[in-house]
mmCIF file of C-alpha atoms and ligand atoms in Angstrom:
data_model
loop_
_atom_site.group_PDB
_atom_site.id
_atom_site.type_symbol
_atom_site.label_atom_id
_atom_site.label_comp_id
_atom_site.label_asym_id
_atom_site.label_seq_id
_atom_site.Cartn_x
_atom_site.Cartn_y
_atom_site.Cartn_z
ATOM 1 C CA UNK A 1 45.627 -83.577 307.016
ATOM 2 C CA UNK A 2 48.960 -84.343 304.970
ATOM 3 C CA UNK A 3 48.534 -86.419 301.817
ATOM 4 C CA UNK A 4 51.078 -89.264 302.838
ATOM 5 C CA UNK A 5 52.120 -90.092 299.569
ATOM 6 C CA UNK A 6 53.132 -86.510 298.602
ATOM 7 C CA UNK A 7 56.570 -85.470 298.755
ATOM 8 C CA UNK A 8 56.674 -82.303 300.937
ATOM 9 C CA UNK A 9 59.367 -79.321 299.818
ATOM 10 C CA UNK A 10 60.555 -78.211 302.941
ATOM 11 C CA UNK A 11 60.344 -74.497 304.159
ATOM 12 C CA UNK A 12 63.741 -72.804 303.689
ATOM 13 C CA UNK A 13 65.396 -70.304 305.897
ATOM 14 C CA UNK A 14 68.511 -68.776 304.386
ATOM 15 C CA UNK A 15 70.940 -65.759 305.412
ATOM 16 C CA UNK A 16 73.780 -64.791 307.254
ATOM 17 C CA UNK A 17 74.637 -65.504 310.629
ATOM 18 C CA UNK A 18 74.964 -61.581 310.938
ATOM 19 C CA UNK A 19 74.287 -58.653 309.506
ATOM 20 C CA UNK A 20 77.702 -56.969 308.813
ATOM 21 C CA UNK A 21 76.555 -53.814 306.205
ATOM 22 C CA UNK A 22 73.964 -53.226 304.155
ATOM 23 C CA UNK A 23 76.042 -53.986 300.594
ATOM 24 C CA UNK A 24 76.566 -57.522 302.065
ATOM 25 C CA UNK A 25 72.658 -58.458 303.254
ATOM 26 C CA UNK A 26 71.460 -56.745 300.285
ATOM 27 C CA UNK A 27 73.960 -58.716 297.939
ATOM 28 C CA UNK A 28 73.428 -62.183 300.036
ATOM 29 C CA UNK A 29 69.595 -61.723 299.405
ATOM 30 C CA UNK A 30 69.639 -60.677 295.508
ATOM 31 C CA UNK A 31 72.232 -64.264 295.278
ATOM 32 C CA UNK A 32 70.211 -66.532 297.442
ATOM 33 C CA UNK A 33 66.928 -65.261 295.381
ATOM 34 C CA UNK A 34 68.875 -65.910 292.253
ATOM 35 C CA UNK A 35 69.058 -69.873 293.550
ATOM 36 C CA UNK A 36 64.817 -70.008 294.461
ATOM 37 C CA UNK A 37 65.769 -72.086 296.934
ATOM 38 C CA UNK A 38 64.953 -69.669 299.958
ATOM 39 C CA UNK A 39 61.336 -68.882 301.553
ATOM 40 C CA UNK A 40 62.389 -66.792 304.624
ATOM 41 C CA UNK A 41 65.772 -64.523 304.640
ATOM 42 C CA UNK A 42 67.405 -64.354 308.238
ATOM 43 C CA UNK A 43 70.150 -62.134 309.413
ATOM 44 C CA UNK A 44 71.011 -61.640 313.412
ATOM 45 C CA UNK A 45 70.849 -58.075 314.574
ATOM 46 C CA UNK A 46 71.989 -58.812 317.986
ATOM 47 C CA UNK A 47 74.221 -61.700 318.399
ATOM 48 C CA UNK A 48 74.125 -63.504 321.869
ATOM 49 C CA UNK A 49 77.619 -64.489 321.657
ATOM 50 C CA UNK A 50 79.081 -66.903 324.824
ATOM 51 C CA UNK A 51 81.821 -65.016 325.522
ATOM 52 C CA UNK A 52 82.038 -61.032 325.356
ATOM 53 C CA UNK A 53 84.596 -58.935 322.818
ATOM 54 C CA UNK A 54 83.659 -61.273 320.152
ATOM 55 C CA UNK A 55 81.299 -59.686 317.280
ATOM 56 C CA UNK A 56 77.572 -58.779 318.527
ATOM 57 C CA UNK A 57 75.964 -57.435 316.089
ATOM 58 C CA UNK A 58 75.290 -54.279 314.373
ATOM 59 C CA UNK A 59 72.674 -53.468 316.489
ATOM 60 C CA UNK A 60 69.409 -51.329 315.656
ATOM 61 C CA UNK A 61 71.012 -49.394 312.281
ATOM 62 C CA UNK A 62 71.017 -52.736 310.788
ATOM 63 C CA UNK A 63 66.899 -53.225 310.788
ATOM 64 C CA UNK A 64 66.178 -51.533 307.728
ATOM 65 C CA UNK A 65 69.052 -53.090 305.668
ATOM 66 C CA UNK A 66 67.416 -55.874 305.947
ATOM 67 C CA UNK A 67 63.469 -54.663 305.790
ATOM 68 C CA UNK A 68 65.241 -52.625 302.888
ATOM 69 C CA UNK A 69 66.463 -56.446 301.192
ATOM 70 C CA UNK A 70 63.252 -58.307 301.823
ATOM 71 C CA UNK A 71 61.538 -55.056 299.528
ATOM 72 C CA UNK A 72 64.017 -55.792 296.776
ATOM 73 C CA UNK A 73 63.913 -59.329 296.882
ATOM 74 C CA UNK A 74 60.286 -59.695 297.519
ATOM 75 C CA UNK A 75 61.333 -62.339 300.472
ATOM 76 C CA UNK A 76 59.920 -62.001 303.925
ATOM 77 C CA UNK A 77 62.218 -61.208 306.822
ATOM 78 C CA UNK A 78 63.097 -62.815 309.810
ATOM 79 C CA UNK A 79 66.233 -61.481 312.833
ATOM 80 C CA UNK A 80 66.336 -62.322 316.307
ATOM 81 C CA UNK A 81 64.694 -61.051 319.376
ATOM 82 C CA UNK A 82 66.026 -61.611 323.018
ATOM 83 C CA UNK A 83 64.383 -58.849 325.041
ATOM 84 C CA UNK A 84 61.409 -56.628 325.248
ATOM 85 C CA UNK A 85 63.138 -53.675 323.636
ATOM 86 C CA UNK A 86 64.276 -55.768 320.866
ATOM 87 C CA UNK A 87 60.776 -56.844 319.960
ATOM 88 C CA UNK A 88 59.808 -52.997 320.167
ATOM 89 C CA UNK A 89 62.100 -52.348 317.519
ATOM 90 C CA UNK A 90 62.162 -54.968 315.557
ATOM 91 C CA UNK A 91 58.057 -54.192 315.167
ATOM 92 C CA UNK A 92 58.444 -50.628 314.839
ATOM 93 C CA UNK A 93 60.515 -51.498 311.680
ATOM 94 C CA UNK A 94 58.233 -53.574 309.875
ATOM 95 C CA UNK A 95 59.215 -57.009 310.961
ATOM 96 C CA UNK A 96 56.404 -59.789 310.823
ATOM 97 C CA UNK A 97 58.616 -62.966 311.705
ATOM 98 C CA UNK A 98 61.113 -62.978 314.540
ATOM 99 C CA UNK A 99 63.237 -65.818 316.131
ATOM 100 C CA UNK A 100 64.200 -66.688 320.115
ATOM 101 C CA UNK A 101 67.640 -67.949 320.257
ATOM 102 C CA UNK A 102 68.752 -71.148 322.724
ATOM 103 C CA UNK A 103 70.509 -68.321 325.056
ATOM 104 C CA UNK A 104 67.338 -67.195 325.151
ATOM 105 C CA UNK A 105 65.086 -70.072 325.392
ATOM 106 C CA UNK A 106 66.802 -71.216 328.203
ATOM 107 C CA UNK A 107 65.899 -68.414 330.484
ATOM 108 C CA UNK A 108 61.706 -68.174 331.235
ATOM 109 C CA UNK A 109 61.998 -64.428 332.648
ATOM 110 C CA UNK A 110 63.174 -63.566 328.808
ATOM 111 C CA UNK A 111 60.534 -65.442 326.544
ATOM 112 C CA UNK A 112 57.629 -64.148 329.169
ATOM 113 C CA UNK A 113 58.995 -61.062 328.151
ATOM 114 C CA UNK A 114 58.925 -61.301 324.497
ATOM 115 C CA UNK A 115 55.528 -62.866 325.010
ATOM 116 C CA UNK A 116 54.230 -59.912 326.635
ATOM 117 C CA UNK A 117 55.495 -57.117 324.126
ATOM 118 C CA UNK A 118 53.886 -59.582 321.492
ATOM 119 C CA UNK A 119 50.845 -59.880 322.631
ATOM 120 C CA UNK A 120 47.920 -58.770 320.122
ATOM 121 C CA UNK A 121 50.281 -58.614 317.273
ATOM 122 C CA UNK A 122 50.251 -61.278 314.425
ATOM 123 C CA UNK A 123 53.986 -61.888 314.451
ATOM 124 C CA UNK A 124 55.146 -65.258 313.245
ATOM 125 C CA UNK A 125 57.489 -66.794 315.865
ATOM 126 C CA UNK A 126 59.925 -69.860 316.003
ATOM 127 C CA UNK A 127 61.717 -70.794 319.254
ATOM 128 C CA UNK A 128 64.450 -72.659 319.157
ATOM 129 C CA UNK A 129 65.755 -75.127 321.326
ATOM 130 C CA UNK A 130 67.322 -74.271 324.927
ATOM 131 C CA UNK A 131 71.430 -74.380 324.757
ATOM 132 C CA UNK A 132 70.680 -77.652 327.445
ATOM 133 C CA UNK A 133 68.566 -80.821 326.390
ATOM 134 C CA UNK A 134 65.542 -79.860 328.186
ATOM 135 C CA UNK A 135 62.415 -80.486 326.446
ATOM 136 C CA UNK A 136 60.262 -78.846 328.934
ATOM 137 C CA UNK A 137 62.107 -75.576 328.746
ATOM 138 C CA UNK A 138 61.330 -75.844 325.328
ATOM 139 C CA UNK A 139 58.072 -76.289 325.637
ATOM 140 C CA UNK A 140 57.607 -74.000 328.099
ATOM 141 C CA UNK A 141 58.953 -71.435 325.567
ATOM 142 C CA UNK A 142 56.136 -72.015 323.717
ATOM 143 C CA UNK A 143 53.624 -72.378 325.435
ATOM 144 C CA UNK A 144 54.409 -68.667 327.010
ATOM 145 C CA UNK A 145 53.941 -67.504 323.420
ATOM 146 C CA UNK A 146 50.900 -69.390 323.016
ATOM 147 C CA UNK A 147 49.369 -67.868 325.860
ATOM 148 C CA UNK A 148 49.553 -64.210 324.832
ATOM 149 C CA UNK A 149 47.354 -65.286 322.045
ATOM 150 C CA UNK A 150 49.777 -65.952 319.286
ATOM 151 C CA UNK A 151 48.658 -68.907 316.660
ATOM 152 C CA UNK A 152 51.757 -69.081 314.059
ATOM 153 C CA UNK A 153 54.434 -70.553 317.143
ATOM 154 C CA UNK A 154 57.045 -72.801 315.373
ATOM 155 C CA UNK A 155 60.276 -74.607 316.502
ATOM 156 C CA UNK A 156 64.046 -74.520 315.504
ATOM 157 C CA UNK A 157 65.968 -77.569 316.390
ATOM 158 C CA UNK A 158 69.909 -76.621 316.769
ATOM 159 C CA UNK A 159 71.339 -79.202 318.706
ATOM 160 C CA UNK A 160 72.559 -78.996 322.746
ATOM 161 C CA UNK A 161 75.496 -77.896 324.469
ATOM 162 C CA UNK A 162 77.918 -81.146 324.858
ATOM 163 C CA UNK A 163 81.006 -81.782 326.350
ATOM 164 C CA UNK A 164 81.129 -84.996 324.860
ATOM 165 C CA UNK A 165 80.629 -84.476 321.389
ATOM 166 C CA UNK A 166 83.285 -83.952 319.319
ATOM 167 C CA UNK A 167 81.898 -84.131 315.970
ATOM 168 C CA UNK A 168 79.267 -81.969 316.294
ATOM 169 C CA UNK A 169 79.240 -78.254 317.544
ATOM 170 C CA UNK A 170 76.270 -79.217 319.291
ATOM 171 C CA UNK A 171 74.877 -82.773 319.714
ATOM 172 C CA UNK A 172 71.664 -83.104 317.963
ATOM 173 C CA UNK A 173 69.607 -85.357 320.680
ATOM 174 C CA UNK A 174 67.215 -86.048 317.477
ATOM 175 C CA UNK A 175 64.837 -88.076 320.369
ATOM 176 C CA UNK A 176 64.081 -84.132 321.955
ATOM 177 C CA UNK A 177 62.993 -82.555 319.270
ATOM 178 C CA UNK A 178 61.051 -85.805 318.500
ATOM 179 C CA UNK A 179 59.426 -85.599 321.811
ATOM 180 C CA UNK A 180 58.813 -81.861 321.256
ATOM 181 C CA UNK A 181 56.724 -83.247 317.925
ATOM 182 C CA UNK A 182 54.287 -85.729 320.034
ATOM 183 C CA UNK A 183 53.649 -82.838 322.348
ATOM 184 C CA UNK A 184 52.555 -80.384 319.624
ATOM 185 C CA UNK A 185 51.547 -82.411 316.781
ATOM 186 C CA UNK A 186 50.749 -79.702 314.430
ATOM 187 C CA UNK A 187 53.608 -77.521 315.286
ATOM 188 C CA UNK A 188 56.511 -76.458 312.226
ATOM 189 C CA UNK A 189 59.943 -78.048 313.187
ATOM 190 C CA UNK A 190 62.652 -76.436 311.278
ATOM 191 C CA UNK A 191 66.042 -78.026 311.834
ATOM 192 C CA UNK A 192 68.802 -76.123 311.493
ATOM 193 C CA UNK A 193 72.230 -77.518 310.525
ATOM 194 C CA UNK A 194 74.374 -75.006 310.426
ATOM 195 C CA UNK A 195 74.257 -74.515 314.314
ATOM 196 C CA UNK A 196 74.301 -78.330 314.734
ATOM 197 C CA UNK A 197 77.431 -79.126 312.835
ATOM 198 C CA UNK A 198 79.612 -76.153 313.102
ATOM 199 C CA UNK A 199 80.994 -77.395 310.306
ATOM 200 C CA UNK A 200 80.115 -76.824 306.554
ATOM 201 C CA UNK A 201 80.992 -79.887 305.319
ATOM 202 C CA UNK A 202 78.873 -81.378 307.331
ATOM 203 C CA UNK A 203 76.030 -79.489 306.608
ATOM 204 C CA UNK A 204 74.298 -81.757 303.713
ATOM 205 C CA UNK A 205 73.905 -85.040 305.560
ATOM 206 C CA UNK A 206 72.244 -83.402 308.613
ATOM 207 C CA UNK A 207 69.937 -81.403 306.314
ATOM 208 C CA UNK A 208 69.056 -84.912 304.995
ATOM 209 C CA UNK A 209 68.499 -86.937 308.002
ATOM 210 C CA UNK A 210 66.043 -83.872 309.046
ATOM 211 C CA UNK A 211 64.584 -84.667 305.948
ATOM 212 C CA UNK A 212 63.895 -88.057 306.481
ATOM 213 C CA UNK A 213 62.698 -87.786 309.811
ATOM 214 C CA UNK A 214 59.828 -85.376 308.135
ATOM 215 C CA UNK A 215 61.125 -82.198 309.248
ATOM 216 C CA UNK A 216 58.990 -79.397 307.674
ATOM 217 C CA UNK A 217 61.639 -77.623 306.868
ATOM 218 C CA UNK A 218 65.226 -76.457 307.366
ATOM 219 C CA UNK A 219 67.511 -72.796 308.414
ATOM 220 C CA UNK A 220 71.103 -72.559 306.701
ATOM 221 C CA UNK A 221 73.192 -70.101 307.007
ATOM 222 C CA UNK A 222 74.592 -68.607 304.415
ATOM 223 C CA UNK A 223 77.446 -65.625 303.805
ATOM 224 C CA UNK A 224 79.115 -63.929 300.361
ATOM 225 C CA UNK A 225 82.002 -64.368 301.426
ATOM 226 C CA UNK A 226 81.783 -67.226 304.164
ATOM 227 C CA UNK A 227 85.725 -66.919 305.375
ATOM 228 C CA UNK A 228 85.437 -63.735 306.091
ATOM 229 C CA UNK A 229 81.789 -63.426 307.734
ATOM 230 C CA UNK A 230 82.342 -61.962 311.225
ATOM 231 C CA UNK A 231 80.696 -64.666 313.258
ATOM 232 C CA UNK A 232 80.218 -68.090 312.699
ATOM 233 C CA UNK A 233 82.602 -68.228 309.651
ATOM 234 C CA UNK A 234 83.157 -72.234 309.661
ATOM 235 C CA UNK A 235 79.390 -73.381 309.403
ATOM 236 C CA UNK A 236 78.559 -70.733 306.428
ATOM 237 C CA UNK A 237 78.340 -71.516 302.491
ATOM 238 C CA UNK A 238 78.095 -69.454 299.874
ATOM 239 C CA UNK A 239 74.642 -68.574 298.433
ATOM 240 C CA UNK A 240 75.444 -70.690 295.322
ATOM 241 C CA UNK A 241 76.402 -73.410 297.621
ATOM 242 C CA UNK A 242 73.218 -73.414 299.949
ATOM 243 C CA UNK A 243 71.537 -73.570 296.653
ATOM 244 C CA UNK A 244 72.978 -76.788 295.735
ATOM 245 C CA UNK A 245 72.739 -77.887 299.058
ATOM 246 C CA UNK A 246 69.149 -77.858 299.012
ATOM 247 C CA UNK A 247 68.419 -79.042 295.287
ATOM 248 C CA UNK A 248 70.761 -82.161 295.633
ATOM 249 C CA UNK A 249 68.346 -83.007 298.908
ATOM 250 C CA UNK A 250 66.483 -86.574 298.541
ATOM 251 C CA UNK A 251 63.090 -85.458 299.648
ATOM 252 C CA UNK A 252 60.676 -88.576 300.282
ATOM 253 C CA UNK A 253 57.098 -89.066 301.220
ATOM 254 C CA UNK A 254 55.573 -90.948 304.069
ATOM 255 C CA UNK A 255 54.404 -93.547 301.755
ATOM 256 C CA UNK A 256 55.334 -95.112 298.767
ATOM 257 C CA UNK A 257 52.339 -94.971 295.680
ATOM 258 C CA UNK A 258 52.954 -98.535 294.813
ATOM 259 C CA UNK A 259 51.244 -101.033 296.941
ATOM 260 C CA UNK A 260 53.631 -103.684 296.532
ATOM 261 C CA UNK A 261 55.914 -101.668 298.132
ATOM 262 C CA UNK A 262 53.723 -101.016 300.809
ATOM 263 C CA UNK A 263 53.138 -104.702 301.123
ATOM 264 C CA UNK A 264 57.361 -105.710 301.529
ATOM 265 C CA UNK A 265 57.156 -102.783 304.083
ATOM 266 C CA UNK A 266 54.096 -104.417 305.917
ATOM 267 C CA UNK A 267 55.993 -107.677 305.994
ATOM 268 C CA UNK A 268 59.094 -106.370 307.547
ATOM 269 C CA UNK A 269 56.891 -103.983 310.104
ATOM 270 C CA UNK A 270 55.034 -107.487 311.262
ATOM 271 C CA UNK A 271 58.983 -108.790 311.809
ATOM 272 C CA UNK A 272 59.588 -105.734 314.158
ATOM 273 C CA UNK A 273 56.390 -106.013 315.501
ATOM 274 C CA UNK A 274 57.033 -109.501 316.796
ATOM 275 C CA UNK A 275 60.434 -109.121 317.651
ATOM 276 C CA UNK A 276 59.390 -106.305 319.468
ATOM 277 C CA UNK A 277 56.748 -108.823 321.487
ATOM 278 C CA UNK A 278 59.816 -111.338 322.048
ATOM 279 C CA UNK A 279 61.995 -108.441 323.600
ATOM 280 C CA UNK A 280 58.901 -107.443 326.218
ATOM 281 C CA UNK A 281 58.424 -111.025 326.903
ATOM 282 C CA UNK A 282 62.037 -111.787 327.545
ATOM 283 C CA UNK A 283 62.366 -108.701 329.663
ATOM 284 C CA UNK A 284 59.435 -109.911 331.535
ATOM 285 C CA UNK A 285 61.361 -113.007 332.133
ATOM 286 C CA UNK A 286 64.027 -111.364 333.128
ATOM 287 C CA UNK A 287 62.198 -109.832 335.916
ATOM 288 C CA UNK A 288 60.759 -112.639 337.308
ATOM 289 C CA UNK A 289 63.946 -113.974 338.201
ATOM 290 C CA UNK A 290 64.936 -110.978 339.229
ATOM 291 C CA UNK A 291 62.541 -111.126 341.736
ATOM 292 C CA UNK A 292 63.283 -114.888 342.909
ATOM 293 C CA UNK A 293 67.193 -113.094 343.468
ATOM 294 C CA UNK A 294 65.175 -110.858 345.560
ATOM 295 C CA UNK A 295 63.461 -113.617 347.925
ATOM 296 C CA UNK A 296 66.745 -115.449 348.261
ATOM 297 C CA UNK A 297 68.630 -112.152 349.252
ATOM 298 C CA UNK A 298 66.264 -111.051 351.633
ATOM 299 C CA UNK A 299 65.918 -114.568 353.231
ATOM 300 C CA UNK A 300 69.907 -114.539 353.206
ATOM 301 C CA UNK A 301 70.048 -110.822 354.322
ATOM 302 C CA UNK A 302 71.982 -109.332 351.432
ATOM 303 C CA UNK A 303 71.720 -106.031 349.836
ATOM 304 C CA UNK A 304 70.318 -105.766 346.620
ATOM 305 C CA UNK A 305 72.574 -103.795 344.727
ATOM 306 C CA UNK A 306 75.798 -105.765 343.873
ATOM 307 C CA UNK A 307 78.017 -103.015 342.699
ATOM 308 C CA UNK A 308 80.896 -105.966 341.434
ATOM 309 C CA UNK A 309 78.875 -108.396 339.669
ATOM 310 C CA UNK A 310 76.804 -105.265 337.770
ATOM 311 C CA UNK A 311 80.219 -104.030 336.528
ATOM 312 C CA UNK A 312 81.006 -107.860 335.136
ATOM 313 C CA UNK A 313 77.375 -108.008 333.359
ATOM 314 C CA UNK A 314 77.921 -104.563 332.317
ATOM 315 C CA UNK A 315 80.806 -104.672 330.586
ATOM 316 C CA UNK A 316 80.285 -108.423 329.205
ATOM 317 C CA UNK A 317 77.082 -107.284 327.390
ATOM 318 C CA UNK A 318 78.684 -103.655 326.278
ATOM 319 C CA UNK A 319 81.113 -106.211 324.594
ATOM 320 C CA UNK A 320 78.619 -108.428 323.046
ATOM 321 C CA UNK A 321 76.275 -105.546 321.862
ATOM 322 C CA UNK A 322 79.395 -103.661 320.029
ATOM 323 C CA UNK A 323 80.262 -106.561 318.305
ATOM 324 C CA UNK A 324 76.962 -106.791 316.956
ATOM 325 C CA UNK A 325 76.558 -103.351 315.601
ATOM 326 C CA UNK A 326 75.207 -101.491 318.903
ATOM 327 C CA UNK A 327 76.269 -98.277 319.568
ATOM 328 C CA UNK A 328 77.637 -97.868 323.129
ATOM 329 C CA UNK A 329 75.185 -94.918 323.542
ATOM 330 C CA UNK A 330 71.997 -97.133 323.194
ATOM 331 C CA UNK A 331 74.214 -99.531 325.062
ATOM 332 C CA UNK A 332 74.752 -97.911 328.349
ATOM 333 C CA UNK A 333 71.361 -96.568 328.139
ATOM 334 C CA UNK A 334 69.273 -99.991 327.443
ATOM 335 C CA UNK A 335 71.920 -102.008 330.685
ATOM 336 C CA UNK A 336 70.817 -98.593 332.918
ATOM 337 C CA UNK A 337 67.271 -98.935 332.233
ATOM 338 C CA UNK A 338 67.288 -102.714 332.460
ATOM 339 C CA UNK A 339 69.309 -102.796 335.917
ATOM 340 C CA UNK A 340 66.968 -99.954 336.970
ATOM 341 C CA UNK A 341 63.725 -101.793 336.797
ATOM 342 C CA UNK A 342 65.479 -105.404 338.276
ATOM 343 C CA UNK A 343 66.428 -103.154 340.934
ATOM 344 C CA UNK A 344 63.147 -102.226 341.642
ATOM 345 C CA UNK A 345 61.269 -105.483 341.464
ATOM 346 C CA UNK A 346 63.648 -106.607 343.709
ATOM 347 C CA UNK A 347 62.920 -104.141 346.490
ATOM 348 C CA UNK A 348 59.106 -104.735 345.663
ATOM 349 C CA UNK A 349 60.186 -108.179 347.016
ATOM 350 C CA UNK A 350 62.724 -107.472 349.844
ATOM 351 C CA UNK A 351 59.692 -105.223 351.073
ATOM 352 C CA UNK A 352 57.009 -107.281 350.891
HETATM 353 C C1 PEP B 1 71.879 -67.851 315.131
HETATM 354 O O1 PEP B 1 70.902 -68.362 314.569
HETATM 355 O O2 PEP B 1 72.716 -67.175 314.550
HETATM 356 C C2 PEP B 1 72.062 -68.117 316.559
HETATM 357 C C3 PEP B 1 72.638 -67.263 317.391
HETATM 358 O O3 PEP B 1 71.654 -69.324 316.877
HETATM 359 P P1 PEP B 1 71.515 -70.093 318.278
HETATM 360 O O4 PEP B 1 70.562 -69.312 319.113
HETATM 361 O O5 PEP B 1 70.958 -71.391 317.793
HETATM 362 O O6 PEP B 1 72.889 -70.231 318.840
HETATM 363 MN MN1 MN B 2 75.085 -68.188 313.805
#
């Protein structure tokens, strides 16, 4: 059981998106050492890259560079894994921690796999998320690993394929990887920013929302020479930089020591808590007349959905909600939900 009033220091994967030689792992690893910021050095091997002619990876020569860096440094190693002959090698060479990218999380034939040509080893694995907001592909990920008998299973959250976002290389969805936490309580969730943002400069506040939302711990990636690095150049900082990163993060605990603090917090949770109440009740409400709409339609022989006057409440509250603060994202979702369940207590009545 966590001490809630202890301030956790979050588990820190560090490296390049690629290995490129064995100078430049060897060099990132002595630098990001240097900073004692890092717990776990990464470097890709094999890079499942979207489109093909673009840089994937060094392939198989590059396993010992970075075995060869983890001896020097005294840092374990982690690379990825997308295929049964990947695992083979990666094991034959000494690795003990291995990753499944979200090209390869998405695809079940792939992880069973990796599952199988892990069984009976100790390997520490972390799955990340699937390229598309699927939670269940997620978990089914790993639970497949699970079930070959492996115990040390943790998860990578790196955002989702959108065509929507635009800040974002890949839109967060923090409510998945939230759901992927009430499903497997005592599971590590390691979010991962550079794959996220896409961006450096972005890289700090998503590293510090993770934070606050009690991540366990966080993957950067990080290059010597960042402009140059052969894939993934935008989202990479130097090792000195990563360094910084991480020591300028606010890390808080669960629960404050003081217990008058705890007391202005109790007061304002018993505020939610009722408002909470008022917002079921008026829902409630809501529904009941919902449902007198419904007698008077089906006595009048009307359909229920009203396609025109939806639009007008639609828009009217998308309005009102903006201009208090709402974001149209919780907006559009709350008026679906809502017009969903009137919907349906109005065909409860029609059918009756
Ligand atoms: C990576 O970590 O370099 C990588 C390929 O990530 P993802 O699978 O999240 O795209
Ligand atoms: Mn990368």
């Amino acid at each position: 059981m966590n001490n809630l009033n202890e301030i956790r220091r979050p588990f820190i994967i560090a490296g390049p998106c690629s290995a490129e030689t064995e100078e430049q792992i060897i060099e990132t690893a002595l630098r990001l050492k240097a900073g004692g910021q890092v717990d776990l050095l990464r470097a890709g091997i094999w890079k499942p890259r979207t489109r093909p002619n673009s840089f994937e990876g060094v392939g198989e020569i590059g396993l010992p560079w970075l075995i060869n860096a983890g001896k020097i440094t005294n840092l374990p190693v982690i690379t990825e894994v997308a295929n049964a002959k990947h695992v083979e090698a990666t094991l034959k060479a000494g690795f003990t921690h291995l990753w499944i990218g979200a090209r390869t999380t998405v695809n079940p034939f792939a992880v069973q796999e990796i599952a199988d040509a892990l069984r009976g080893t100790g390997t520490k694995i972390w799955v990340k998320n699937p390229i598309n907001p699927d939670l269940n592909l997620w978990i089914g990920g790993i639970e497949r690993l699970k079930n070959v008998g492996l115990t040390d299973v943790n998860a990578i959250h790196r955002g989702f394929s959108s065509a929507q976002h635009k800040t974002y290389r890949n839109d967060p969805m923090w409510e998945i990887p939230m759901a992927l936490k009430t499903e497997f309580p005592a599971i590590q969730l390691i979010c991962d920013p550079s794959h996220i943002t896409g961006k450096r400069d972005l890289l700090q506040p998503v590293a510090q929302k993770a934070m606050d939302l009690i991540y366990d711990g966080l993957m950067i990636e990080s290059h010597i020479d960042p402009d140059q690095a052969w894939s993934d150049a935008a989202q990479q900082v130097t090792p000195e930089r990563f360094t910084t990163l991480i020591e300028s993060l606010i890390l808080r605990s669960e629960q404050a020591n003081e217990s008058s603090i705890n007391e202005d917090l109790k007061s304002l949770r018993l505020s939610i808590d009722k408002i909470d109440e008022e917002i079921t009740a008026l829902i409630a409400e809501r529904m009941k007349v919902a449902e007198e709409i419904g007698a008077y339609k089906k006595e009048h022989n009307i359909t229920i959905l009203q396609p025109k006057r939806w639009e007008v409440i639609k828009k009217r509250q998308l309005e009102y909600g903006q201009e208090n603060g709402l974001s149209i994202k919780f907006l559009v979702k709350y008026l679906e939900a809502l017009h969903q369940e009137s919907i349906r207590h109005q065909t409860a009545v029609m059918n009756k």
